[in-house]
Structure formats: structure tokens, C-alpha cells
Short mmCIF file of C-alpha atoms in Angstrom, two decimals:
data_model
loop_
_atom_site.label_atom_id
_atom_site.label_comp_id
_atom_site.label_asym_id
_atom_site.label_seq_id
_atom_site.Cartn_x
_atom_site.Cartn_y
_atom_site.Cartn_z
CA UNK A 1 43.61 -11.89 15.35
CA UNK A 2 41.88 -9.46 17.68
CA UNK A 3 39.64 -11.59 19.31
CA UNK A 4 42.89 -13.61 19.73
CA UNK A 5 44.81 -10.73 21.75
CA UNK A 6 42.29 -10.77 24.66
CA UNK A 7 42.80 -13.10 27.20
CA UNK A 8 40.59 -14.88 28.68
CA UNK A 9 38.61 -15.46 24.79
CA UNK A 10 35.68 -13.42 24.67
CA UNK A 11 32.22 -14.61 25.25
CA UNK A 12 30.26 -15.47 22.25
CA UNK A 13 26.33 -14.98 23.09
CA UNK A 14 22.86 -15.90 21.35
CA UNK A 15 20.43 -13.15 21.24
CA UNK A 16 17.30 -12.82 18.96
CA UNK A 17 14.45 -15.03 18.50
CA UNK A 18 16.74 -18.30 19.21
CA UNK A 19 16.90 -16.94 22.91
CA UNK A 20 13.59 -14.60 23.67
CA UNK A 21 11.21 -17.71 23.28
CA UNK A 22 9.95 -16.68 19.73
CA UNK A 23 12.33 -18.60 17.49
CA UNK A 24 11.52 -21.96 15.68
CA UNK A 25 13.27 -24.35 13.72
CA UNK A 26 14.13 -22.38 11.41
CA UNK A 27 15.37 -19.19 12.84
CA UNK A 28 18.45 -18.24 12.02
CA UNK A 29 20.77 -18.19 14.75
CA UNK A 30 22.23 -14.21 16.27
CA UNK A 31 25.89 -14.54 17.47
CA UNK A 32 27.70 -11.77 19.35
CA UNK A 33 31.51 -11.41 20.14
CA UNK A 34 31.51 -9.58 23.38
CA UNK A 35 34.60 -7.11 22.35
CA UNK A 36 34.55 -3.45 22.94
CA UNK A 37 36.29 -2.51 19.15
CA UNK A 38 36.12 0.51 17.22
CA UNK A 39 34.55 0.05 13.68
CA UNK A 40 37.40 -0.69 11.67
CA UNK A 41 38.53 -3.46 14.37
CA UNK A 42 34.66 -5.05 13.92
CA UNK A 43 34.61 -5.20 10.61
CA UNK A 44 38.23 -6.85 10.33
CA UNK A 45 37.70 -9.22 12.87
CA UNK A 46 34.10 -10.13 11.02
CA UNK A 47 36.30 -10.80 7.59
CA UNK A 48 38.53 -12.69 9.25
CA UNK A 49 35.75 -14.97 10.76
CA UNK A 50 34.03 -14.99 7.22
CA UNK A 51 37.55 -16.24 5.76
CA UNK A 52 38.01 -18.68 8.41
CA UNK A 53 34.62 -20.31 7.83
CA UNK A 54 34.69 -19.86 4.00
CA UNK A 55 37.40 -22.67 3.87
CA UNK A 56 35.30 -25.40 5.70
CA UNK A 57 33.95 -27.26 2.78
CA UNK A 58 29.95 -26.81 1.86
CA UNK A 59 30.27 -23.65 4.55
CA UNK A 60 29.55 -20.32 2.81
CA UNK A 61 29.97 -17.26 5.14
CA UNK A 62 29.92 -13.49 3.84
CA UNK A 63 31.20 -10.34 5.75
CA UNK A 64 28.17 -7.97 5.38
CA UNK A 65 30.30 -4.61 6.39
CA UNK A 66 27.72 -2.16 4.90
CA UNK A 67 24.87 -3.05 7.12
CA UNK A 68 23.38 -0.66 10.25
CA UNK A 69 24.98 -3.23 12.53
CA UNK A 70 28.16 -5.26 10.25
CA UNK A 71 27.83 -9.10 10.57
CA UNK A 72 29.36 -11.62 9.08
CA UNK A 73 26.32 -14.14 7.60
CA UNK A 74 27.16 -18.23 7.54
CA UNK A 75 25.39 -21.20 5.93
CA UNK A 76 25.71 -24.65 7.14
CA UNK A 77 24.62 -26.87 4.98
CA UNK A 78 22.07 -30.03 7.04
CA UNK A 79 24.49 -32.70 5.64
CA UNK A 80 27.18 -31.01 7.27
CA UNK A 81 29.86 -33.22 9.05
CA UNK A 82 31.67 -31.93 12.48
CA UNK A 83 35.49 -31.86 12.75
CA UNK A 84 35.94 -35.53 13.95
CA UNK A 85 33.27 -36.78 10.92
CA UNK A 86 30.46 -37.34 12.63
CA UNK A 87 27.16 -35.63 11.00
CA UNK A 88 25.61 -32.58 12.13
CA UNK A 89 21.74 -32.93 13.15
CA UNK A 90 20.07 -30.49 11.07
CA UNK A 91 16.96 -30.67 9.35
CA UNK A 92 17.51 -28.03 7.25
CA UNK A 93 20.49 -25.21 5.99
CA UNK A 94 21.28 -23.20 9.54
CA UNK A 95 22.04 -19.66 9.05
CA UNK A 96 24.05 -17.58 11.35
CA UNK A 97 24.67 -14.55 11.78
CA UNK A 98 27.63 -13.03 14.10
CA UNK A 99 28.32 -9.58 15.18
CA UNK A 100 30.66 -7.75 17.60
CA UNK A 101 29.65 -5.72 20.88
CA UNK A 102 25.88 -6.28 20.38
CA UNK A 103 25.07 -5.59 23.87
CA UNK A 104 21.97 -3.10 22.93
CA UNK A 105 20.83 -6.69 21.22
CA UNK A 106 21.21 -9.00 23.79
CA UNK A 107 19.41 -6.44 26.44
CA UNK A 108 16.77 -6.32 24.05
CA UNK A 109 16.52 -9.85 23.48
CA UNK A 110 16.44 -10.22 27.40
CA UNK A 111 13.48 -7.30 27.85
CA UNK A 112 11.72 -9.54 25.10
CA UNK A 113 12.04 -12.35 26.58
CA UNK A 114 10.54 -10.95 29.79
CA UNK A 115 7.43 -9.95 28.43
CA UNK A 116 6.80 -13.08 26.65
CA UNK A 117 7.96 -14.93 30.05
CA UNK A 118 5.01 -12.33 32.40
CA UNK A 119 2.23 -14.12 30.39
CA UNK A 120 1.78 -16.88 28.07
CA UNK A 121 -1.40 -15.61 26.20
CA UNK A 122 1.77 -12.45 24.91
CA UNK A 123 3.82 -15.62 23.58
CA UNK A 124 1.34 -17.19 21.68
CA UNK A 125 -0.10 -13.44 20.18
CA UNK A 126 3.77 -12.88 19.06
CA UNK A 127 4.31 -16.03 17.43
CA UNK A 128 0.67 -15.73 15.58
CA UNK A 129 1.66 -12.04 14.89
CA UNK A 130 4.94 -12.94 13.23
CA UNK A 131 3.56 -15.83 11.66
CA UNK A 132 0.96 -14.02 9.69
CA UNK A 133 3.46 -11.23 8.96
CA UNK A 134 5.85 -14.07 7.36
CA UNK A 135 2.73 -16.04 5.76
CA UNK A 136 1.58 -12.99 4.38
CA UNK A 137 4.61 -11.79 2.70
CA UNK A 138 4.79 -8.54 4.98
CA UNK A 139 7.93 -9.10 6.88
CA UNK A 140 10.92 -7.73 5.73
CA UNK A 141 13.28 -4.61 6.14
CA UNK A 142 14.56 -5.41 2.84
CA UNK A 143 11.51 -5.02 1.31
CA UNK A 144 10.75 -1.82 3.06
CA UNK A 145 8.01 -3.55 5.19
CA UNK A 146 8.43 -4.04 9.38
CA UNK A 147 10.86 -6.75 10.48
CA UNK A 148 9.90 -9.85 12.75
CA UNK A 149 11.57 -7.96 15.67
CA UNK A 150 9.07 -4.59 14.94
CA UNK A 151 5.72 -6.95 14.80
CA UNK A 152 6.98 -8.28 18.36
CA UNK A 153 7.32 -4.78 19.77
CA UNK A 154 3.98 -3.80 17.99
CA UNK A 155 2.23 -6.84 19.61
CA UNK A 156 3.47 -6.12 22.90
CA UNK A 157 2.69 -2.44 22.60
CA UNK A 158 -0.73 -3.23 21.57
CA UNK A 159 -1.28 -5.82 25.00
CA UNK A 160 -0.05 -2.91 27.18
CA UNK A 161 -2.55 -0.68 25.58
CA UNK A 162 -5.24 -2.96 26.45
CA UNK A 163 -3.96 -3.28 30.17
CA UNK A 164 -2.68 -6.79 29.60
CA UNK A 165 1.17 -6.22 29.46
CA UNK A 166 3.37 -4.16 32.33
CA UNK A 167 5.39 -1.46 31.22
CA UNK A 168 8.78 -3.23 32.02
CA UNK A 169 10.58 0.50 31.38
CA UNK A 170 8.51 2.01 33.96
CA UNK A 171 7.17 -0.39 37.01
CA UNK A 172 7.36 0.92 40.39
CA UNK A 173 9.29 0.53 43.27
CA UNK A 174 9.52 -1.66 45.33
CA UNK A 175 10.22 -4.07 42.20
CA UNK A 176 14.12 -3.69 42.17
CA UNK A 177 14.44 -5.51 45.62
CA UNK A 178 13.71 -8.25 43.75
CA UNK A 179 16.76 -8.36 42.14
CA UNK A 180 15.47 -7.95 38.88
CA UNK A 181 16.57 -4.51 37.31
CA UNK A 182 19.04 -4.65 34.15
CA UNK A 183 20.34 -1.42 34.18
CA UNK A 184 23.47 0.11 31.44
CA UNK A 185 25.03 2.35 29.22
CA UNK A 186 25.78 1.16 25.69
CA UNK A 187 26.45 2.37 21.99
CA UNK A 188 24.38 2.10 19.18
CA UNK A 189 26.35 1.22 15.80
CA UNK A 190 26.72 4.65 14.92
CA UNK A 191 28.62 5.02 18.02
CA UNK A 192 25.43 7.07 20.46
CA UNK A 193 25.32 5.88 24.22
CA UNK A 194 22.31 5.40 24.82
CA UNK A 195 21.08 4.61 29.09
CA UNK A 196 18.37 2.65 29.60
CA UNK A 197 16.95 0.01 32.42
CA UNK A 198 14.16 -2.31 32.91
CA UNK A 199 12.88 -5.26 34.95
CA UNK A 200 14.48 -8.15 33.89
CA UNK A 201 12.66 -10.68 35.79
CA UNK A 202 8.75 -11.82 35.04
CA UNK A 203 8.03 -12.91 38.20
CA UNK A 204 8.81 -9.53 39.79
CA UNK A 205 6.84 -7.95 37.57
CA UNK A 206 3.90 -10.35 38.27
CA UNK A 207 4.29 -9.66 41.57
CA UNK A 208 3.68 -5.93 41.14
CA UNK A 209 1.51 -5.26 38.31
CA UNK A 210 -1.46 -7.02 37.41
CA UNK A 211 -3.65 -7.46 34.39
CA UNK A 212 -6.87 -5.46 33.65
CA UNK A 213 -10.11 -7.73 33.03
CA UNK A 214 -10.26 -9.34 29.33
CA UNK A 215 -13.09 -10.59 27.91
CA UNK A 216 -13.11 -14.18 26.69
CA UNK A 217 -12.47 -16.04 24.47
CA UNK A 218 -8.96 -14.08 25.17
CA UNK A 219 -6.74 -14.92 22.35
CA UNK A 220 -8.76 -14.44 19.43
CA UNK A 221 -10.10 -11.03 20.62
CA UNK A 222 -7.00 -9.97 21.14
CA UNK A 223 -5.70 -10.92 18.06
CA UNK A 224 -8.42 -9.64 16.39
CA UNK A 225 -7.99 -5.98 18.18
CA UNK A 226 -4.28 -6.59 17.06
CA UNK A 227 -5.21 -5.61 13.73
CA UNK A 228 -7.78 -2.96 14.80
CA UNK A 229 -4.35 -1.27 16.44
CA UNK A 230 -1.99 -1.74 13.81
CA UNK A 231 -4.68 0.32 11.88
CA UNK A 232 -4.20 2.85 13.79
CA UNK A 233 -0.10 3.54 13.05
CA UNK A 234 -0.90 3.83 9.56
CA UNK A 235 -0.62 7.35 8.65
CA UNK A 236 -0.53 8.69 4.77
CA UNK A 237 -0.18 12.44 4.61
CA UNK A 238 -1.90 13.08 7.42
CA UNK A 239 -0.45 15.88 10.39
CA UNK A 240 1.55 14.03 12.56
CA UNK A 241 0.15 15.46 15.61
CA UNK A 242 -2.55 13.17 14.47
CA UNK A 243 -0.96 9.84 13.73
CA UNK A 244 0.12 7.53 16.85
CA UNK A 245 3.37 5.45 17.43
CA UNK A 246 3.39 2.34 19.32
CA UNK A 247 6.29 3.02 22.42
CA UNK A 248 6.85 -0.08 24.47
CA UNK A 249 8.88 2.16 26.64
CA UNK A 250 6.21 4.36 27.09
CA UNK A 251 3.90 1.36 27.58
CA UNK A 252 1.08 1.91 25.10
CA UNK A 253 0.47 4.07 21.75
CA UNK A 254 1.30 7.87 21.72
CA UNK A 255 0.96 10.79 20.16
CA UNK A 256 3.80 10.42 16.87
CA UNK A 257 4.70 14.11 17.01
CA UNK A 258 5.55 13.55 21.14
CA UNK A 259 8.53 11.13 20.58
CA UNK A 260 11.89 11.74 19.39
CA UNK A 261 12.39 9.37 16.82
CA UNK A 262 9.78 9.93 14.18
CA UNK A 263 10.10 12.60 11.27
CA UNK A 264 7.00 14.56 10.96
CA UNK A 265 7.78 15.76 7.81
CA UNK A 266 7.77 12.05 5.71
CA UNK A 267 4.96 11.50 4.23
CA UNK A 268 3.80 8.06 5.66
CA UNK A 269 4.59 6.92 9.00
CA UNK A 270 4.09 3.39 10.18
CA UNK A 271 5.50 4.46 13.51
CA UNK A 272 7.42 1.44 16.13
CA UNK A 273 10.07 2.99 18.34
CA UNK A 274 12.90 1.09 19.83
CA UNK A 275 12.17 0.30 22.83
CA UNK A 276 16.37 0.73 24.07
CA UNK A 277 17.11 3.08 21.65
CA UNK A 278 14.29 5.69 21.46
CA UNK A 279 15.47 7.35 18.69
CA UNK A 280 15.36 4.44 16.01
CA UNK A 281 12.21 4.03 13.77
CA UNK A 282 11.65 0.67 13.33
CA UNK A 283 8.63 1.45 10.67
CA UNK A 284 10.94 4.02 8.79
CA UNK A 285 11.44 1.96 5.87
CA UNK A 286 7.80 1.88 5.06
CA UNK A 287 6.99 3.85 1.30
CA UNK A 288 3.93 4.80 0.02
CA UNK A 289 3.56 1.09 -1.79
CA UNK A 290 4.24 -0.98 0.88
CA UNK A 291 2.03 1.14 3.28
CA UNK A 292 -0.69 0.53 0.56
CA UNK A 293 -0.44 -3.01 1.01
CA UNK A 294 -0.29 -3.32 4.93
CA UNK A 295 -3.64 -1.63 4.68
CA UNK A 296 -4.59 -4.21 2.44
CA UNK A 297 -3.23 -6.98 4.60
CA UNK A 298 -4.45 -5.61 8.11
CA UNK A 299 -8.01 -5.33 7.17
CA UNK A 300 -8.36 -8.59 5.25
CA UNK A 301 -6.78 -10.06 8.85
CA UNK A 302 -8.89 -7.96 10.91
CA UNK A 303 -12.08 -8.72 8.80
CA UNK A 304 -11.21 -12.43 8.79
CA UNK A 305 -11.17 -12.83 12.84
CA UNK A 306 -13.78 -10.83 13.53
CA UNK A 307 -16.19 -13.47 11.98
CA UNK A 308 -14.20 -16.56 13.18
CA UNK A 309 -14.39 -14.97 16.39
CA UNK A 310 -18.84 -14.11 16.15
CA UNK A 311 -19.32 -17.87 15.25
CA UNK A 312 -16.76 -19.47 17.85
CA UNK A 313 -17.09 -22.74 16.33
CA UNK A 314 -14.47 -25.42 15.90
CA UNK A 315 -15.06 -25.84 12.09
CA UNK A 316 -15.00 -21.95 11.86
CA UNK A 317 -11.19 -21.93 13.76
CA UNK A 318 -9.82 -23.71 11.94
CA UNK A 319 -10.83 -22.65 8.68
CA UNK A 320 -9.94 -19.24 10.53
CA UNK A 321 -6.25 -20.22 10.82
CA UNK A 322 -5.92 -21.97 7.60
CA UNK A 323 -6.90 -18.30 5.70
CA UNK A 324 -5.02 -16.15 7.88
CA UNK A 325 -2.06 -17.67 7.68
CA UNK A 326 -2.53 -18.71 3.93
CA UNK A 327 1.09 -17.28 2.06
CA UNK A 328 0.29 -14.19 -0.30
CA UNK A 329 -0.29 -14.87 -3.89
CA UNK A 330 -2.37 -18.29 -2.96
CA UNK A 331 -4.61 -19.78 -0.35
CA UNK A 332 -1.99 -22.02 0.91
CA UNK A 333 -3.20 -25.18 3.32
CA UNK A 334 -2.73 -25.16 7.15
CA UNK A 335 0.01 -27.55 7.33
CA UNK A 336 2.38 -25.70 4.73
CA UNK A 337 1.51 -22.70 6.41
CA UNK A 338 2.52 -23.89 10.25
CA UNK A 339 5.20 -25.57 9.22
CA UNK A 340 7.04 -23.17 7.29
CA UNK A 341 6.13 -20.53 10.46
CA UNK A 342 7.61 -22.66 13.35
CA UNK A 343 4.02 -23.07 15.11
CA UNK A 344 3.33 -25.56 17.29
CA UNK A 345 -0.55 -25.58 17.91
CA UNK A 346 -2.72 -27.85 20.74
CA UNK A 347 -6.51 -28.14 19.85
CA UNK A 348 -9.24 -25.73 19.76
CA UNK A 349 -11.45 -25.18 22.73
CA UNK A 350 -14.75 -22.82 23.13
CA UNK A 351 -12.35 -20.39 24.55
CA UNK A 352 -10.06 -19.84 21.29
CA UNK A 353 -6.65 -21.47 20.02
CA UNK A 354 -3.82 -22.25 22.16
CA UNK A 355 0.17 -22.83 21.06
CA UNK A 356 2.13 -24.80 23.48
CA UNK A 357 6.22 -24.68 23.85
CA UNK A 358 8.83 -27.02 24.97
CA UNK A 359 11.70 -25.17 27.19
CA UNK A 360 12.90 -22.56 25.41
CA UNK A 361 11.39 -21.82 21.77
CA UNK A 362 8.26 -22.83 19.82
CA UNK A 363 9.28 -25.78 17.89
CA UNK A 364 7.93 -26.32 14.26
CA UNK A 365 5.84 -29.61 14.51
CA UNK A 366 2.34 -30.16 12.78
CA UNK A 367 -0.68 -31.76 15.09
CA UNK A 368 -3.95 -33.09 13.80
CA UNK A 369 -6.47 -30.69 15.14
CA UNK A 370 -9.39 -32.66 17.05
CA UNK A 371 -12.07 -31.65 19.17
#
């Protein structure tokens, strides 16, 4: 009924990995209903939408009202018919999630997007980043481990500490003549405005930043220092003048004690700032188990590449890939692995792997590898 008392009907926009390039087949989907509400309004207006598509029959949808940002949570079942009868293409259950007044979300999808849009060799590290988080069981909030979204930001942080990422938060002038600066003034959930801008557009940033020299073969080394980095957030105990963060806005690591959003006084840190809202952990939900066990995870990883990438043979890469991305708790084949992470992969060359897309998103489809 609320969304029915504006006029024209309010937009209803995608953000998340469906629309920043790093979503696969099976992503869930990230709706927004562009209202300006207070709470109470949202979180009607999301039980009415969970009511509404509770009665469609095989359609389960829950109003999740508790959450940092309330959403109401829907499940379409893949034989699913439309309205008229005809059947839905899905290959599998589609999830989606809507919210109301995400605009922090959808800028941050759109700064996202951006990075992975300045260079390719950042899209293919973000989808091999997430899909080892995933594969290796080390990729959930709910679990008190990062999120998919935080092992983006703390891929991209780690290319702009190595030179090979702008800082889309802090390019020079003359880069706004190119039409390409997203600039506003939102509110978090808890109701904060928070300012921020960035360049919007990845060939103005091309145009006015450029890459520091990389060593090939580029994608495994870089993957491989991925882990050397992550490494370097963990912090158990130690002063916090002494642990780092990883600050996209700032455009590299820092120092954890200079930034606003990390508590000095917990006793682990596994520090990822928001790159829009710079006073949200994104690690914060780390404990002292869970920390344990990214330590595991990152240097098994770490160790792992470092060898594929000494021998730099075909055989080796792919045996690489098959045990990185093996699932936790067994040494899972390649093609279970891939498949269930939305990879799309082209063969190996001397120079290291490469992962192709098709328009928009990676798209989950298994390829023989051959020479």
C-alpha cells in the first residue's frame, strides 16, 4: 500500500553481484524499491510484499525485519510457471532478495562494477577470490567469516596496493570533465548520512591513471600475493597501531589504528572498511575460531600457488586449480568445484589462467581444458 500511494510506481533496481559483473548463475538476485520511508514504513511495505508473494503457489518469501538492512527473501522454485502458464527458464531455485531505499547499495554496486570494468585481469582475480572463499567454506557473515562482497573489496584493495588498480575515491582532476563523477548524500540503515563520490566511468579512469609494471605470468602472481596480503589483516592480540586494514577508499592497506571504523580494543581484527560508508567493518564478525581457520586457509592457498606458479606448467595449473578450489572437508574435482562457483574458464597458456565473460556476468559453464 505505500509503494502504491506514489505516483509514478517507484523504480525497482538490481544491485549486487547480478549487476557489478561478478555474479553467476546462481547468484541470488538484490532488488531495491527506490522509496525514501522511515523504518516502520520499510518494514511494512517488505511484509506486505512477502504476503503478496507467499500466496503464489511453490513461491516462499520471508520478511527478514531484524537484519542490518530489512529485506524481504523469495524462492522461486525452476519449475515455476508465469501468470499466463507458460514455464519459467530456470535451471535451478532463484532467490531474491528485495529491500527499500538501498541507494548506498546500488552506488556501491556501481563503484564495483567500475573497477572490475578499468581492467579485466581485477575481474578474473575477484571471481577466483570469491570462488575459493565459497569452495573453501570461508564465506559467510553468518558464520562470522568475510562475506563475498568483503573478499571483492579485499581483492581490489590488494591490486591498488600493488599499483594495478586506481583509487576511484581519489583520482585527479581533470577526470570529472569526463562526465564520470557519481557524487551523493545517503543514509545508512541506522539512519547516518553518509557523503561520498567517485569516478563512475572506467574509461575515464583509464584515461588518467595508469598501471605500474607487473611481472608475468600476471594472474597467478597476483593471486598468489593475494594471499600473501590477506596475511597481513590478520591480527590476534596484537597493538593495533600494528595491524593494517585494507581501505579501498584510501586506495591501498593502512595503518588499522588510522581509520575510523575499527575498534582497537577487540581482540582480533580482520580489518575491510566500507568503501561508502567508512565507518562499517566489514571483517567485524571475525572471532578468535574463525580467525584461526582463515590462517589455516590463506596459507594452504598461498603455499599451493606459489609452487604452481615456480613450475608454470600446464599439468601443474591445472592440478593447481583443481586443489585450490577443492570444497573444505574433501578434495573435491575441478568440475564440481567450477560449477558450483559460476566460473567460466578458457585454456591455460605459459602466461597463467584466463576466465572469459559474456556481456554482463560470468556465466557457470564447464570447458575441457586443452593445451
Amino acid at each position: 500500500n505505500a509503494a502504491r500511494l506514489h505516483s509514478p510506481a517507484p523504480l525497482v533496481l538490481a544491485y549486487g553481484s547480478a549487476t557489478s559483473l561478478l555474479g553467476s548463475s546462481a547468484s541470488d538476485i538484490d532488488l531495491t524499491v527506490l522509496l525514501e520511508l522511515p523504518p516502520e514504513l520499510q518494514r511494512r511495505l517488505l511484509s506486505d510484499i512477502a504476503d503478496a508473494f507467499g500466496s503464489v503457489p511453490g513461491v516462499t518469501a520471508t520478511a527478514v525485519l531484524a537484519a542490518r538492512v530489512p529485506i524481504c527473501t523469495m524462492t522461486f522454485p525452476s519449475d515455476l510457471s508465469s501468470p499466463a502458464g507458460a514455464p519459467l527458464v530456470l535451471t535451478s531455485d532463484l532467490v531474491v532478495d528485495v529491500s527499500v531505499g538501498n541507494v548506498i547499495a546500488l552506488d556501491n554496486t556501481r563503484l564495483i562494477r567500475t573497477y572490475m570494468e578499468v581492467d579485466e585481469c581485477a575481474w578474473q582475480l575477484c571471481l577466483l577470490v570469491k570462488a575459493w572463499a565459497r569452495a573453501r567454506r570461508v564465506c559467510s557473515a553468518r558464520h562470522c567469516f568475510p562475506s563475498s562482497y568483503a573478499w571483492s573489496l579485499l581483492a581490489i584493495c590488494h591490486l591498488q596496493h600493488l599499483g594495478q588498480l586506481p583509487n576511484l575515491q581519489g583520482l585527479a582532476p581533470p577526470w570529472q570533465l569526463e562526465q564520470a563523477l557519481v557524487a551523493n548524500t545517503a543514509r545508512t540503515p541506522d539512519g547516518r548520512a553518509v557523503s561520498y563520490s567517485f569516478c563512475g566511468n572506467a574509461a575515464a579512469a583509464r584515461k588518467f591513471w595508469k598501471a605500474a609494471p607487473f611481472p608475468a605470468p600476471r594472474l597467478p602472481l597476483l593471486l598468489t600475493n593475494f594471499f600473501d596480503t590477506a596475511l597481513q589483516l590478520l591480527s590476534d592480540r596484537s597493538p593495533a597501531g600494528l595491524a593494517l586494514a585494507a581501505c579501498v577508499s584510501a586506495g591501498g592497506l593502512q595503518p588499522l589504528s588510522s581509520r575510523p571504523c575499527f575498534d582497537p580494543r577487540a581482540a582480533q581484527h580482520f580489518a575491510i572498511e566500507d568503501p561508502l560508508e567508512p565507518t562499517r567493518d566489514l571483517g567485524g564478525m571475525v572471532t578468535a575460531s574463525t580467525l584461526a581457520i582463515l590462517r589455516t586457509e590463506l596459507c594452504r592457498a598461498r603455499d599451493l600457488l606459489r609452487e604452481a606458479v615456480a613450475t608454470r606448467s600446464l599439468p601443474e595449473a591445472r592440478r593447481w586449480i583443481e586443489r585450490l578450489l577443492a570444497a573444505a572437508g574433501g578434495e573435491a574435482g575441478s568440475g564440481e568445484a567450477i560449477g558450483t562457483c559460476g566460473l567460466r574458464h578458457r585454456p591455460f597458456v605459459t602466461t597463467g589462467l584466463s576466465i572469459e565473460r559474456d556481456g554482463g556476468n560470468s556465466h557457470c559453464r564447464r570447458r575441457r581444458y586443452r593445451r
